[in-house]
Short mmCIF file of C-alpha atoms in Angstrom, two decimals:
data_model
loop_
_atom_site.label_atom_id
_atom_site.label_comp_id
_atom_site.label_asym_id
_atom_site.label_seq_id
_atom_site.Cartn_x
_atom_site.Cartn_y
_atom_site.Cartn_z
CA UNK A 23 -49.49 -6.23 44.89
CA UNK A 24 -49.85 -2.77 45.06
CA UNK A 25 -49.72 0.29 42.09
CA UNK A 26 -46.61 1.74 43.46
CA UNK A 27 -44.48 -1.79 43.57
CA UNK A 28 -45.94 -3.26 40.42
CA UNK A 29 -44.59 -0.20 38.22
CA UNK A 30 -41.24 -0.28 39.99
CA UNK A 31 -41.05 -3.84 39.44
CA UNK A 32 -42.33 -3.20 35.90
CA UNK A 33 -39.65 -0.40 35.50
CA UNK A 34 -37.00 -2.24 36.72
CA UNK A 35 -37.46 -5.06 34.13
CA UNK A 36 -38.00 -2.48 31.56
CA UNK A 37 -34.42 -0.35 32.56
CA UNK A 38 -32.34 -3.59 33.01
CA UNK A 39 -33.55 -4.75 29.32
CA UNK A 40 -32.85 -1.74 28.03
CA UNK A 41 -29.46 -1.53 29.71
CA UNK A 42 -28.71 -4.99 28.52
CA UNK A 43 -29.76 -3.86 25.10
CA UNK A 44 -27.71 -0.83 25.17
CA UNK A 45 -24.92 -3.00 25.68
CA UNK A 46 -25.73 -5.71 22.83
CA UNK A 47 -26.51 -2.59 20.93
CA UNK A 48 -22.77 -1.20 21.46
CA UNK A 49 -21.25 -4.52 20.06
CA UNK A 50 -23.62 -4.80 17.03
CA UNK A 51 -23.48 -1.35 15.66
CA UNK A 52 -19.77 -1.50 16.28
CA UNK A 53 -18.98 -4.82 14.14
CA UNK A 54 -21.94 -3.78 11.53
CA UNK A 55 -20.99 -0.28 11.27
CA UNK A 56 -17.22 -1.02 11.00
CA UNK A 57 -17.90 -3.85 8.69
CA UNK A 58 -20.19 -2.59 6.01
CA UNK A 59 -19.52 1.20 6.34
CA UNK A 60 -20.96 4.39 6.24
CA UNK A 61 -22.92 3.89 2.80
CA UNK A 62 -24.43 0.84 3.64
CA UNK A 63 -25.44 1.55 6.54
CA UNK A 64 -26.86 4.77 5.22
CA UNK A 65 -29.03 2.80 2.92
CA UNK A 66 -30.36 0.63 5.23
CA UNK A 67 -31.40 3.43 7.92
CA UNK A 68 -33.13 4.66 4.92
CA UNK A 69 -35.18 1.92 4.26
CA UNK A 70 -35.74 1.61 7.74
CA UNK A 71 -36.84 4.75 8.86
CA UNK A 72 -39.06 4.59 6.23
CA UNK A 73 -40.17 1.24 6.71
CA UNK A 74 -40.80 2.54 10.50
CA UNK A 75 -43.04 5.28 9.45
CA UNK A 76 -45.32 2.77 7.14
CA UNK A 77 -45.44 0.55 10.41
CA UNK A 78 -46.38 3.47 12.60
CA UNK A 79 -49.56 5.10 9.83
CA UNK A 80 -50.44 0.92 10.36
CA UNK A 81 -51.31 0.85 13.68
CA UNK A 82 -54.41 2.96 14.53
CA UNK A 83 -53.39 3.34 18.11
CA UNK A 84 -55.43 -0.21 18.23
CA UNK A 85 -52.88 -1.64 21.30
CA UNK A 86 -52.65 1.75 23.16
CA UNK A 87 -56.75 1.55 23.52
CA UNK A 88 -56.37 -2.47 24.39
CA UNK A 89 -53.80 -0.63 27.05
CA UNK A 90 -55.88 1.77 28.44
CA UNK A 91 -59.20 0.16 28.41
CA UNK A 92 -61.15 0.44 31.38
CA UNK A 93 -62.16 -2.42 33.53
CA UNK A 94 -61.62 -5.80 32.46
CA UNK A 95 -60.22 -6.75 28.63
CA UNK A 96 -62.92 -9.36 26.68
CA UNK A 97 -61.65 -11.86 24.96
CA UNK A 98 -63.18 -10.72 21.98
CA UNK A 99 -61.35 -7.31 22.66
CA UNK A 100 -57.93 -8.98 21.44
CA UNK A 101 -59.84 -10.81 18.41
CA UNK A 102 -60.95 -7.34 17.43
CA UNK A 103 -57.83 -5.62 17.18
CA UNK A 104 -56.30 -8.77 15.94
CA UNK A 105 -58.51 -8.81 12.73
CA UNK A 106 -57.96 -5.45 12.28
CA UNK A 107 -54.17 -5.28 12.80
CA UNK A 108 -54.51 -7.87 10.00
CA UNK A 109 -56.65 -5.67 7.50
CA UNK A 110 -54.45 -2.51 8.44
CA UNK A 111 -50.96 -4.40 7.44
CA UNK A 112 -52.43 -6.02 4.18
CA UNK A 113 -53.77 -2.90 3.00
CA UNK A 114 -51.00 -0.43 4.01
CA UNK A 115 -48.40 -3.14 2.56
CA UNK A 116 -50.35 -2.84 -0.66
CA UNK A 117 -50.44 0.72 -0.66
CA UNK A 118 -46.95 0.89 -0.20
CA UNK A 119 -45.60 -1.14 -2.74
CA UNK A 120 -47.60 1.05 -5.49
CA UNK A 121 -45.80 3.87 -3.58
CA UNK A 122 -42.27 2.08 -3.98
CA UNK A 123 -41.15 3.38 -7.36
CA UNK A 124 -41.86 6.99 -6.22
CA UNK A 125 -40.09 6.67 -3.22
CA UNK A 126 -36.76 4.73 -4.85
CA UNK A 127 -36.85 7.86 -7.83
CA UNK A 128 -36.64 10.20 -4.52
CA UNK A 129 -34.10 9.25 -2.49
CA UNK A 130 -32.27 8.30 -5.55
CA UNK A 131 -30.08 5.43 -3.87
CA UNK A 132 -29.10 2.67 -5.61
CA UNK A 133 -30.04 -0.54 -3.80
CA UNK A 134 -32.80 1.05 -2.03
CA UNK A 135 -35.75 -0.72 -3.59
CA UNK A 136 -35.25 -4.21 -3.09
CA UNK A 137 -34.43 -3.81 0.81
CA UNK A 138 -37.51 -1.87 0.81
CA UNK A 139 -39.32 -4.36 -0.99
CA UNK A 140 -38.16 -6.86 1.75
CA UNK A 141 -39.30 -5.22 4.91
CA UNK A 142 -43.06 -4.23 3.75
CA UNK A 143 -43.84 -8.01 3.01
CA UNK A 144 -42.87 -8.48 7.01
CA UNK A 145 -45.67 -5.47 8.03
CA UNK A 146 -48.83 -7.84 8.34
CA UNK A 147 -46.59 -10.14 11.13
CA UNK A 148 -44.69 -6.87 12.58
CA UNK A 149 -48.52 -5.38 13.19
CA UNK A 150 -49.40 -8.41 14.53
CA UNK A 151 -47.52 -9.39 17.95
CA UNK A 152 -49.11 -5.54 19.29
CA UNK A 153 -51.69 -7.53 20.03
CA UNK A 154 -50.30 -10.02 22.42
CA UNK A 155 -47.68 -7.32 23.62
CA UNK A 156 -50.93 -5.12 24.55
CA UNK A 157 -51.98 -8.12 26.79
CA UNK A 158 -48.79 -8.44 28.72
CA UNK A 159 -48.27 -4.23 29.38
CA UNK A 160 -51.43 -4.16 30.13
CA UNK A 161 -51.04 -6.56 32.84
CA UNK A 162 -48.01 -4.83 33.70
CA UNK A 163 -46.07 -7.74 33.00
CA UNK A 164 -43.03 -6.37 32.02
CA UNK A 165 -40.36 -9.51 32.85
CA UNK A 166 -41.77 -11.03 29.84
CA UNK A 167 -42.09 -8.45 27.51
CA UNK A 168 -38.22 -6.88 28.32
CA UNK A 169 -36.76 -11.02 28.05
CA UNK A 170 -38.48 -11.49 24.83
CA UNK A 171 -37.52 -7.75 23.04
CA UNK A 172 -34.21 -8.66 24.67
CA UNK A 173 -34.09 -12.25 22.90
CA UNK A 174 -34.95 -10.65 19.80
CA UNK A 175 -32.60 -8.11 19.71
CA UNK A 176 -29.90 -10.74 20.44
CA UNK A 177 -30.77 -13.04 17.77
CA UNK A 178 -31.23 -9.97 15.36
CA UNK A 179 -27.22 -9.55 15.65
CA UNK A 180 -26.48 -12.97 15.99
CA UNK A 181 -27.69 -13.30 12.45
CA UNK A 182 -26.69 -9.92 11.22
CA UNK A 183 -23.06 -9.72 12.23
CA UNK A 184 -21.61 -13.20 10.96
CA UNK A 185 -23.89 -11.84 7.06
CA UNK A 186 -22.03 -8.69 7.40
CA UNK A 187 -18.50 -10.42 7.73
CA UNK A 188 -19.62 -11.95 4.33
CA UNK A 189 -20.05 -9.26 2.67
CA UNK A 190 -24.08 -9.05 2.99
CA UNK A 191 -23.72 -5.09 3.46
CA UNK A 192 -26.75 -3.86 4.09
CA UNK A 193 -28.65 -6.85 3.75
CA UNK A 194 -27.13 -8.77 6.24
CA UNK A 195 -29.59 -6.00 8.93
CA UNK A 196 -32.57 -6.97 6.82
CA UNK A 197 -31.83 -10.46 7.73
CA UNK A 198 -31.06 -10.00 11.55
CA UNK A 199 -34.51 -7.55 11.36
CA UNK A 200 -36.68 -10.79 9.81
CA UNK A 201 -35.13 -13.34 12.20
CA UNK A 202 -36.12 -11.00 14.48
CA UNK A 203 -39.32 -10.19 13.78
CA UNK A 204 -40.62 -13.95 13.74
CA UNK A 205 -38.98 -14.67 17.01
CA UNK A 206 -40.96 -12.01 18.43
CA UNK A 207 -44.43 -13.20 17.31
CA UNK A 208 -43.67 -16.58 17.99
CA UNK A 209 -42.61 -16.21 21.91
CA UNK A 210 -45.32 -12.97 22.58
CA UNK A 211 -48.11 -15.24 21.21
CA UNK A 212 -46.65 -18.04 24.18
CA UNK A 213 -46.40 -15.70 26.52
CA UNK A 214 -49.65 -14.00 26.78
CA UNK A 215 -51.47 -17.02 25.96
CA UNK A 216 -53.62 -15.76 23.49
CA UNK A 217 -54.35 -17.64 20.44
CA UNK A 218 -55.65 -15.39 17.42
CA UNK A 219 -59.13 -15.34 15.98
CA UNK A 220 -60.70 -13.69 13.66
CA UNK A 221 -64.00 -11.10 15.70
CA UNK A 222 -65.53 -8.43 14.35
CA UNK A 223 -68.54 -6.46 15.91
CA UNK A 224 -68.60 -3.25 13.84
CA UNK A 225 -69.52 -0.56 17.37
CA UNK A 226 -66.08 -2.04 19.33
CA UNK A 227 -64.21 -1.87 16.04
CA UNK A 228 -65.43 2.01 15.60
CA UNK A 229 -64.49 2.45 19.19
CA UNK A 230 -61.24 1.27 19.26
CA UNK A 231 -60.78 3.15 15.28
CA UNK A 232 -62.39 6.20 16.99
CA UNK A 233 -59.57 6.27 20.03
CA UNK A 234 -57.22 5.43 17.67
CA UNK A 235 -57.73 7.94 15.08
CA UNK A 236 -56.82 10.85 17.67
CA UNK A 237 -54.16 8.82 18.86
CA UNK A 238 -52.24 7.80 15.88
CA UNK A 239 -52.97 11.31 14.01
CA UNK A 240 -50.35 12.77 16.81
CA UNK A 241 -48.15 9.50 16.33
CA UNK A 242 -48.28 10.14 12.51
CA UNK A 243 -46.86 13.55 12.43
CA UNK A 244 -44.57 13.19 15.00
CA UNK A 245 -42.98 10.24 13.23
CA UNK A 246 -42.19 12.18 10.61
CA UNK A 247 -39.24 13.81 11.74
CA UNK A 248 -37.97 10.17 11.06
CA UNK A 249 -38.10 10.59 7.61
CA UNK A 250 -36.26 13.43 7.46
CA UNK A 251 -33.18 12.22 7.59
CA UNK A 252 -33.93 9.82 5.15
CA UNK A 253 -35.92 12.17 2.61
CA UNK A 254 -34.14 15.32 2.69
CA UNK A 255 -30.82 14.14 3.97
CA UNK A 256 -30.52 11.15 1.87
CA UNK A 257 -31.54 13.68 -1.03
CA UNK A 258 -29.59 16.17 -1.06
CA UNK A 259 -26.33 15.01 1.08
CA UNK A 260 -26.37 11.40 -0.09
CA UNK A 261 -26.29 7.72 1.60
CA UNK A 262 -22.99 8.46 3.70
CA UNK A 263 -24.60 12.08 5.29
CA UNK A 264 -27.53 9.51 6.25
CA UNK A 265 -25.39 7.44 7.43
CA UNK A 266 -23.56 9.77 9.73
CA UNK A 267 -27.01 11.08 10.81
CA UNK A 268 -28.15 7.94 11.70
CA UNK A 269 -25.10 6.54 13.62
CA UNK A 270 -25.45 9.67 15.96
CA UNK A 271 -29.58 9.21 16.51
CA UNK A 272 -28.56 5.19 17.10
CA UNK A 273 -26.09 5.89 19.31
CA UNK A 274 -28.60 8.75 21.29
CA UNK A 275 -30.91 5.86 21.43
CA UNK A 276 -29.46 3.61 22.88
CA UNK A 277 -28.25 5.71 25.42
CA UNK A 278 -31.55 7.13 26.08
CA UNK A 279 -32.94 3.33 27.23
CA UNK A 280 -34.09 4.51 31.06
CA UNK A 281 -36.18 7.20 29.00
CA UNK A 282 -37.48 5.15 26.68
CA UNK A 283 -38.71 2.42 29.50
CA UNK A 284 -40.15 5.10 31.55
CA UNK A 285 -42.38 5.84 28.44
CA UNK A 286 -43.14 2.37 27.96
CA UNK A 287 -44.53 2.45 31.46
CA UNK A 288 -46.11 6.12 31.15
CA UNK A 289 -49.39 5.34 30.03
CA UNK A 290 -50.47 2.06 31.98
CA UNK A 291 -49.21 3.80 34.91
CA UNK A 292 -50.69 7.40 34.23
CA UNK A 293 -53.93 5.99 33.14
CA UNK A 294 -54.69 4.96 37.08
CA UNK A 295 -54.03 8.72 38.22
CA UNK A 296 -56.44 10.08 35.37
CA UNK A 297 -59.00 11.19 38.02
CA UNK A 298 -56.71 12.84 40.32
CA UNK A 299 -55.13 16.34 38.15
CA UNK A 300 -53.18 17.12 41.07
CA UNK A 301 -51.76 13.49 41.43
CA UNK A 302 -50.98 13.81 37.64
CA UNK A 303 -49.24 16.98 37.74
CA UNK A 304 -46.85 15.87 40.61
CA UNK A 305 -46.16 12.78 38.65
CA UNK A 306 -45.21 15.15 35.49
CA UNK A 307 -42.71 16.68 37.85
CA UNK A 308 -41.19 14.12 39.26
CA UNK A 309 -40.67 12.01 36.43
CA UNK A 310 -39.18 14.26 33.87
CA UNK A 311 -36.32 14.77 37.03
CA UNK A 312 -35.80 11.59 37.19
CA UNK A 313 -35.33 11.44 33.47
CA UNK A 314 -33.17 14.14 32.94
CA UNK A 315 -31.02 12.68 35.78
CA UNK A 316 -31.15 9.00 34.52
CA UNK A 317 -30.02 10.12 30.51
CA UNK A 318 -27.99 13.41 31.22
CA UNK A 319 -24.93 11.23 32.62
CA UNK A 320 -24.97 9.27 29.69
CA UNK A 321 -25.27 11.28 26.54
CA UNK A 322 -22.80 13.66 28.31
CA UNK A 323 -20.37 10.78 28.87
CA UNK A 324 -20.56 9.20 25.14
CA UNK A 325 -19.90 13.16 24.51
CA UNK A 326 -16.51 13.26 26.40
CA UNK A 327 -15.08 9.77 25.35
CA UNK A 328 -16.33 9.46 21.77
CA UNK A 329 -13.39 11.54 19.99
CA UNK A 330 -10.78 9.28 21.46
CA UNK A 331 -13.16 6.18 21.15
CA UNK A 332 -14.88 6.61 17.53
CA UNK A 333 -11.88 6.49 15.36
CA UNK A 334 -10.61 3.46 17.65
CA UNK A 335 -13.78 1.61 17.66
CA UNK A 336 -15.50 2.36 14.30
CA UNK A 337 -12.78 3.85 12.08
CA UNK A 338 -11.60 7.22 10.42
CA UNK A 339 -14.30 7.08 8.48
CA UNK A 340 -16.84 7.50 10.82
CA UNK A 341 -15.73 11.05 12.28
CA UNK A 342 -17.96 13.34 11.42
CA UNK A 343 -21.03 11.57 13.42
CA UNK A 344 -18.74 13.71 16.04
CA UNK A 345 -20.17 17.39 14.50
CA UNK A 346 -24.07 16.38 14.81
CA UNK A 347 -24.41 14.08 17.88
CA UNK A 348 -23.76 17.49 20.46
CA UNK A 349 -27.10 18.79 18.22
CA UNK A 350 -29.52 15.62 18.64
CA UNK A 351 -28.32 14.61 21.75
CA UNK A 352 -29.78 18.19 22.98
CA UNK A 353 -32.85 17.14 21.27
CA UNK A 354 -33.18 14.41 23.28
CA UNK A 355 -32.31 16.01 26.43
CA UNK A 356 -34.97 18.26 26.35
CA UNK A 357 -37.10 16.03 24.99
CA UNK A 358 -37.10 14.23 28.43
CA UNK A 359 -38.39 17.30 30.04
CA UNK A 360 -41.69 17.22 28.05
CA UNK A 361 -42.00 13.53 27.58
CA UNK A 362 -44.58 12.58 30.72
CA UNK A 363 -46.74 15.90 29.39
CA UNK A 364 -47.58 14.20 25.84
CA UNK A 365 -48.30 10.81 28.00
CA UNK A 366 -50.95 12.68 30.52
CA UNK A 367 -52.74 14.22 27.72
CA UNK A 368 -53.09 10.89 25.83
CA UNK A 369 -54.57 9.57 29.22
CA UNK A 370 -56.74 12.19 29.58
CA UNK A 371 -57.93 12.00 25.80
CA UNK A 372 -56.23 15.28 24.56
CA UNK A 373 -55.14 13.62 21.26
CA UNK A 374 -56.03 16.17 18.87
CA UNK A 375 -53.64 18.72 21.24
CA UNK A 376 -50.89 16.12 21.30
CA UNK A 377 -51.49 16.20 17.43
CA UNK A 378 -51.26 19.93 17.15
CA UNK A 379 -47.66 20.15 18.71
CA UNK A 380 -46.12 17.51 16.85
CA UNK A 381 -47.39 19.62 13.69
CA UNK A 382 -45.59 22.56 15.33
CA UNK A 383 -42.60 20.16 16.01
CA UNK A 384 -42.25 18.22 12.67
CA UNK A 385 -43.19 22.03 10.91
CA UNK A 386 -40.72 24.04 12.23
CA UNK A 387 -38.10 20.18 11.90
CA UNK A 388 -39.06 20.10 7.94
CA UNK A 389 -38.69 23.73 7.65
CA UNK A 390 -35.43 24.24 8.91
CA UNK A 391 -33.95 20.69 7.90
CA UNK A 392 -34.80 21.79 4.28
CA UNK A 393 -32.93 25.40 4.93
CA UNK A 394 -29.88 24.44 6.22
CA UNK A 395 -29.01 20.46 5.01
CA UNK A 396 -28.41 21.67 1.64
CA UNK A 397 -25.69 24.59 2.69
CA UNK A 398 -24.18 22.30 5.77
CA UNK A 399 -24.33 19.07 5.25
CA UNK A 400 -24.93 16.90 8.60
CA UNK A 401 -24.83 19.64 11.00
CA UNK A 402 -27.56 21.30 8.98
CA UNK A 403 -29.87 18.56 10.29
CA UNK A 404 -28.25 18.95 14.00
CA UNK A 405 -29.42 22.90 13.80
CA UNK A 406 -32.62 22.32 12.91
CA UNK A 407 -32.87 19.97 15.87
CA UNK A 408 -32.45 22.92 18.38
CA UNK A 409 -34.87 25.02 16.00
CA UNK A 410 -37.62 22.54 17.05
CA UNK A 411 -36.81 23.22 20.86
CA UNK A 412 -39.44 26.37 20.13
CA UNK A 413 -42.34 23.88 19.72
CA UNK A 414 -42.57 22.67 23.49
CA UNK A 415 -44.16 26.32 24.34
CA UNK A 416 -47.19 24.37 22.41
CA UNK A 417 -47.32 20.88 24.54
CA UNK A 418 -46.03 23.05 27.93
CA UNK A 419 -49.60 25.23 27.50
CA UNK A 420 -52.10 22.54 26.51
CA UNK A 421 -50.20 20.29 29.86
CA UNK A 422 -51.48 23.55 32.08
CA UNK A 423 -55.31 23.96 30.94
CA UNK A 424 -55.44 19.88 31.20
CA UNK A 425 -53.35 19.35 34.30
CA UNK A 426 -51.18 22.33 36.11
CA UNK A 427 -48.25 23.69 35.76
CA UNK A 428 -45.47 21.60 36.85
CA UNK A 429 -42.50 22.67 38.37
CA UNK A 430 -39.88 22.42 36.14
CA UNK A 431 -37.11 23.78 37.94
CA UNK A 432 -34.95 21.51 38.97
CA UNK A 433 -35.26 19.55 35.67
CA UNK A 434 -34.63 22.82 33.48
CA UNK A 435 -31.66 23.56 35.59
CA UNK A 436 -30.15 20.03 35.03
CA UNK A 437 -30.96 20.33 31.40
CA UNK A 438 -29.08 23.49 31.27
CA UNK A 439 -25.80 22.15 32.90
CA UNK A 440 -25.97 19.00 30.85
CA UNK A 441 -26.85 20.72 27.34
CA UNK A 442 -23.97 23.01 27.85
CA UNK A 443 -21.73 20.58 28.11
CA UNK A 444 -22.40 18.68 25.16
CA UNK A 445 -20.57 21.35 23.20
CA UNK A 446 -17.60 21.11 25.00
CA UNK A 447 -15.71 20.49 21.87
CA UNK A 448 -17.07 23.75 20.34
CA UNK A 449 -16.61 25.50 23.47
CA UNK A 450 -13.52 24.62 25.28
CA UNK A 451 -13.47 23.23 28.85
CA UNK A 452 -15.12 25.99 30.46
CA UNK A 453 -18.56 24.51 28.96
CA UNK A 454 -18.17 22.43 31.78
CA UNK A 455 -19.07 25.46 34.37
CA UNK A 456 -22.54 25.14 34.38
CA UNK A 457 -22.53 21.18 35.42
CA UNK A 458 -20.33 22.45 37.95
CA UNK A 459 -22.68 24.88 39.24
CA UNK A 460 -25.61 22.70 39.40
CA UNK A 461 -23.66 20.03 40.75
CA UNK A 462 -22.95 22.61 43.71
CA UNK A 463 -26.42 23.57 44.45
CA UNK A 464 -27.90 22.48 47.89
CA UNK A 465 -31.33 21.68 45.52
CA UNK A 466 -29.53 18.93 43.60
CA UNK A 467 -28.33 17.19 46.74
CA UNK A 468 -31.85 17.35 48.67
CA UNK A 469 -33.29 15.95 45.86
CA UNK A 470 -30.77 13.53 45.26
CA UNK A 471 -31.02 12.32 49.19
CA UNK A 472 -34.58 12.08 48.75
CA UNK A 473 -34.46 9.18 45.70
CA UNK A 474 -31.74 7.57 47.76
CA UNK A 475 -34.03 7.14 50.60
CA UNK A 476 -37.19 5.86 48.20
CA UNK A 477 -34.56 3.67 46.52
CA UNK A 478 -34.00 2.25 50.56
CA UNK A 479 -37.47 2.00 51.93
CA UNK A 480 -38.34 -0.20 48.12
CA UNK A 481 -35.50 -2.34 48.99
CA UNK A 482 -36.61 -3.22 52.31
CA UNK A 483 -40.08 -3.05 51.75
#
């Protein structure tokens, strides 16, 4: 099977999951959020987010080197980064529980410390299935990977939903998240066939810590612009402002699912095209197009419906997720645009530039967040969201020494007509005028003719 139809066939497991999950995903939040409100749900995207940060610092970039390894995996290649998976999660669980009572006098919410208490004990078994999951993307073997993450997620809700009803609050996630988690382990461990033993050979465990380190440095401080909603919303707008916050990045989320398999993707594919910079630099191009194309439509339509179909759906209380989605949603969008550069780089072993524009990023992110939450609210966190926009400059200039420039016309232009009209309610109607305008343009259609006839030669072929 060749390059070209294994990654379609890999995406195309990887879109239709996520497109399934976006769909479980708009029936969970809905009954969860509805049921156990804005406050508990605020507390529990606390502990969450960061929860999701400690499991990030855990991983070392360990499965994105079992990923990208050249030539053939060893055996003892998984039982390497299995035992040290294992040592990471013990340690950083311990670590973090000394941490706890610093954390629960910061963000000052009451409830906080037990649900936090509950997650870290799951880190060690969360750290854990990368290793089989490593096996089956590196294989490209996305069918199994997008039915068990999709099994999961079901059975997450499944659990969580009926707890809620009962009055769990926001407890009744941590349960769905455990169910979850063990499902996971159990049916990646089956799938990729590997059964876990403890290796270690102290040269591959520096190589894979040396990778890593560059690797998860970048992954570090760009994760921290999750724990800013947490840590300085949470702190000084309280559990509901959180909650708001985190309703509108969920719902951007979930709507972002083609972007978020195309990244999956990103680096097994990119990682055949390392040798070839002019190869790489078309593949830039075309793929932040697509992206832009494949999430603009979406985040734009959740932007038209959802003042008619939040109060409906989720309840009066819920309205102001309305004033900061427009903000994050842009984020997001732009985001797209830039999201193939930071994969190339990894490929090509420019961690420590990768690193240096997610300082920029989460920098100018803290900066601003800390600025403006405190004299708006919400929407303070949804300006410094377009403050950040400044940092691609960084990742758009390390992208040209490494690769080319890539032509980002098209994309930008798309970006421009979609990001507009996000702020249609602001705005008025006439926002609408530059999606009009790009949908006009002869470019847009040639392009558009051109994926329809790829789309018709991979169905045939």
């Amino acid at each position: 099977m060749s390059l070209r139809t294994q990654v379609l066939r890999g995406g195309t497991y990887l879109a239709v999951r996520q497109g399934l999950g976006m769909g479980l995903s708009l029936v969970g939040v809905v009954f969860l959020t509805r049921t156990i409100g804005p406050e508990a749900y605020g507390l529990y995207a606390t502990t969450y987010s960061l929860y999701n940060y400690l499991y990030t610092l855990s991983q070392w970039g360990i499965s994105i080197c079992l990923i990208r390894r050249e030539g053939e995996a060893q055996r003892q290649d998984y039982d390497q980064a299995f035992t040290l998976l294992l040592l990471l999660g013990v340690v950083a669980g311990l670590v973090a529980l000394l941490a706890l009572p610093w954390l629960a006098w910061w963000v000052r919410l009451e409830g906080f410390r037990p649900l936090a208490l509950a997650m870290i004990c799951g880190l060690p078994l969360n750290l854990l299935t990368l290793v089989p999951l490593a096996r089956l993307e590196r294989e490209l073997d996305y069918r199994q990977v997008a039915l068990i993450e999709l099994a999961g997620q079901a059975t997450s809700y499944a659990v969580a939903i009926p707890l809620a009803f009962q009055g769990w609050g926001a407890w009744s996630l941590i349960g769905g998240w455990w169910v979850q988690q063990l499902l996971s382990c159990l049916l990646l461990y089956r799938a990729a066939k590997y059964r876990p033993a403890f290796y270690w050979n102290l040269d591959l465990a520096r190589e894979m810590v040396s990778y890593g380190l560059g690797y998860s440095a970048s992954m570090w401080i760009w994760q921290l612009r999750s724990l800013v909603n947490p840590l300085v919303v949470g702190r000084f707008a309280g559990a509901e402002a959180v909650g708001y916050v985190a309703l509108a990045i969920r719902w951007v989320e979930v709507l972002s699912f083609v972007r978020n398999a195309t990244w999956r993707i990103s680096l097994a594919t990119l990682a055949r095209l390392q040798g070839d910079r002019q190869r790489l630099a078309a593949a830039i191009t075309e793929g932040m197009r697509l992206q832009v194309l494949a999430l603009g439509p979406f985040l734009l339509g959740f932007a038209l419906v959802s003042p008619w179909l939040l109060p409906v759906v989720f309840g009066e209380t819920w309205l102001p997720v309305l004033t900061v989605y427009p903000f994050i949603a842009l984020s997001y969008l732009v985001n797209t645009v830039f999201n193939l550069h930071s994969s190339a780089l990894y490929v090509l072993r420019h961690n420590w530039q990768v690193t240096i524009f997610h300082a920029v990023h989460i920098a100018l992110f803290v900066g601003a967040a800390i600025l403006l939450v405190p004299r708006l609210g919400p929407v303070g966190y949804g300006w410094a969201e377009v403050v950040t926009l400044l940092s691609y400059i960084v990742i758009h200039i390390y992208t040209v020494r490494a690769v080319g420039w890539p032509d980002y016309g098209i994309a930008v232009a798309w970006v421009g007509g979609f990001a507009l009209a996000l702020f249609w309610r602001d705005l008025g109607w006439g926002a609408g005028v530059g999606l009009l305008a790009i949908a006009l343009w002869p470019q847009t259609w040639r392009v558009l003719g051109g994926y329809m006839q790829s789309l018709r030669k991979v169905q045939h072929g």
